[in-house]
Coordinates of C-alpha atoms in Angstrom, one line a residue:
X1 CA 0.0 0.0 0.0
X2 CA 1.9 2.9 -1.0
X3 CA 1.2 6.0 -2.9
X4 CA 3.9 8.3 -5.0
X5 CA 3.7 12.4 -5.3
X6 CA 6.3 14.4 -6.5
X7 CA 9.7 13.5 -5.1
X8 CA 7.7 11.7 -1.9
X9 CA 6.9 8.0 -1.3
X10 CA 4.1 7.2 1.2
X11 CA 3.3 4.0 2.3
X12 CA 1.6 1.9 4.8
X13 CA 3.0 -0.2 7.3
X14 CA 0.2 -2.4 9.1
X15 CA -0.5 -5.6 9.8
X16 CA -3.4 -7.2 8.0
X17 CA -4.7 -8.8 11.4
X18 CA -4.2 -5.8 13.7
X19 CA -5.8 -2.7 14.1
X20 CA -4.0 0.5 13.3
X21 CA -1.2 1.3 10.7
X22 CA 2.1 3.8 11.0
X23 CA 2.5 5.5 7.9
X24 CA 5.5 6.9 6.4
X25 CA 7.2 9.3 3.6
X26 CA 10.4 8.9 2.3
X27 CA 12.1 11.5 -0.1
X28 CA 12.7 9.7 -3.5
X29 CA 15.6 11.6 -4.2
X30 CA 17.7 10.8 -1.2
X31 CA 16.1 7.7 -0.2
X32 CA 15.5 8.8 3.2
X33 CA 12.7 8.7 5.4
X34 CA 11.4 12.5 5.7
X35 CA 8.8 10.7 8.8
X36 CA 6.9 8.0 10.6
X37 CA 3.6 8.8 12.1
X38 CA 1.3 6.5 13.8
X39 CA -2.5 7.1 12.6
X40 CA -5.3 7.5 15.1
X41 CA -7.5 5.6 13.0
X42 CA -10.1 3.5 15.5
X43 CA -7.6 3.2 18.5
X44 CA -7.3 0.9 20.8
X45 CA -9.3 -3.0 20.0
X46 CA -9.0 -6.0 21.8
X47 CA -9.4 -8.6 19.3
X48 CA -8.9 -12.6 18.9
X49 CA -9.7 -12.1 15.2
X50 CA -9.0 -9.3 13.1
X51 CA -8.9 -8.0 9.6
X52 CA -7.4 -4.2 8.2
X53 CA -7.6 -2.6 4.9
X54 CA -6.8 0.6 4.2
X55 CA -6.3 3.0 0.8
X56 CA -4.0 6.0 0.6
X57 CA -3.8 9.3 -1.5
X58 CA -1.7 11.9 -1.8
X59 CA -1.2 15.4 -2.9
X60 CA 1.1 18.2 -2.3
X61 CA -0.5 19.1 1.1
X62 CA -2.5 16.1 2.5
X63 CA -1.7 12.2 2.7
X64 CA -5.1 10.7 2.6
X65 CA -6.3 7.6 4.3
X66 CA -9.2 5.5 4.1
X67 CA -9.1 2.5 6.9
X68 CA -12.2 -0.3 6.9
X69 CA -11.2 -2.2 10.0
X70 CA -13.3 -5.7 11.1
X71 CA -14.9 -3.4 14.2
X72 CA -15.2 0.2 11.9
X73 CA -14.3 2.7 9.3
X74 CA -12.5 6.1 9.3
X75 CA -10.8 8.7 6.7
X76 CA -7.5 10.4 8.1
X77 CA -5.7 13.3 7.0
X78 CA -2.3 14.4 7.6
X79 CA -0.1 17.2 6.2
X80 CA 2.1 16.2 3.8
X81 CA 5.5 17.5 5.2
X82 CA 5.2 16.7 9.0
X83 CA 2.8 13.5 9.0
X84 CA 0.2 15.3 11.8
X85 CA -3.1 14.7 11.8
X86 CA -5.2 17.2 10.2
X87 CA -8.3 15.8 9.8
X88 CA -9.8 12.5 11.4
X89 CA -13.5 11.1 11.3
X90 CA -14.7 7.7 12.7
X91 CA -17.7 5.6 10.7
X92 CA -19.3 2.7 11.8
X93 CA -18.3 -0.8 10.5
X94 CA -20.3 -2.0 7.3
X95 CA -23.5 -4.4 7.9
X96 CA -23.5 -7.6 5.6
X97 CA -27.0 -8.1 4.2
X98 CA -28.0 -11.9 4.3
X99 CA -28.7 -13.2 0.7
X100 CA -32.4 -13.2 1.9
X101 CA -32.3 -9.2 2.5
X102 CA -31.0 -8.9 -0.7
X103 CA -33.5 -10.0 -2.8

């Protein structure tokens, strides 16, 4: 999971079965990492089972992030050159419909 922009890599690094994700840029030109920031995302879950997945965007201001987590959703946005939060919003988790509901 990784998104390029300019001279900046971000990318994602999470566990598929864990809540949470640190994200981080690197400068493309030097290879070195610019930052590491750990996202708020839906904090702290105790879990036996667990699944994460998560998008990322990028522009010259805001690193994007769009998390759907096995116990909820959220969108996170942080500024581009320091990795803080800027923006942070929590959704419920998504309700299966049975095949029955469906119809």
């Amino acid at each position: 999971m990784f998104r390029i922009q300019g001279d900046r890599l971000y990318y994602a690094d999470y566990g598929l079965s864990s809540t949470g994700c640190h994200y981080v840029a690197v400068d493309l030109t030097s290879g070195n990492p610019l930052w590491r920031s750990r996202l708020k995302a839906l904090g702290g879950i105790r879990h036996s089972s667990y699944l994460n997945r998560m998008t990322i965007d990028a522009n010259d201001e805001v690193v994007s992030i769009y998390g759907n987590e096995s116990m909820g959703r959220y969108m996170e946005f942080n500024d581009s050159r320091t990795g803080k939060t800027v923006g942070h919003k929590r959704f419920p988790k998504l309700v299966q419909l049975s095949k029955e509901r469906e119809s």
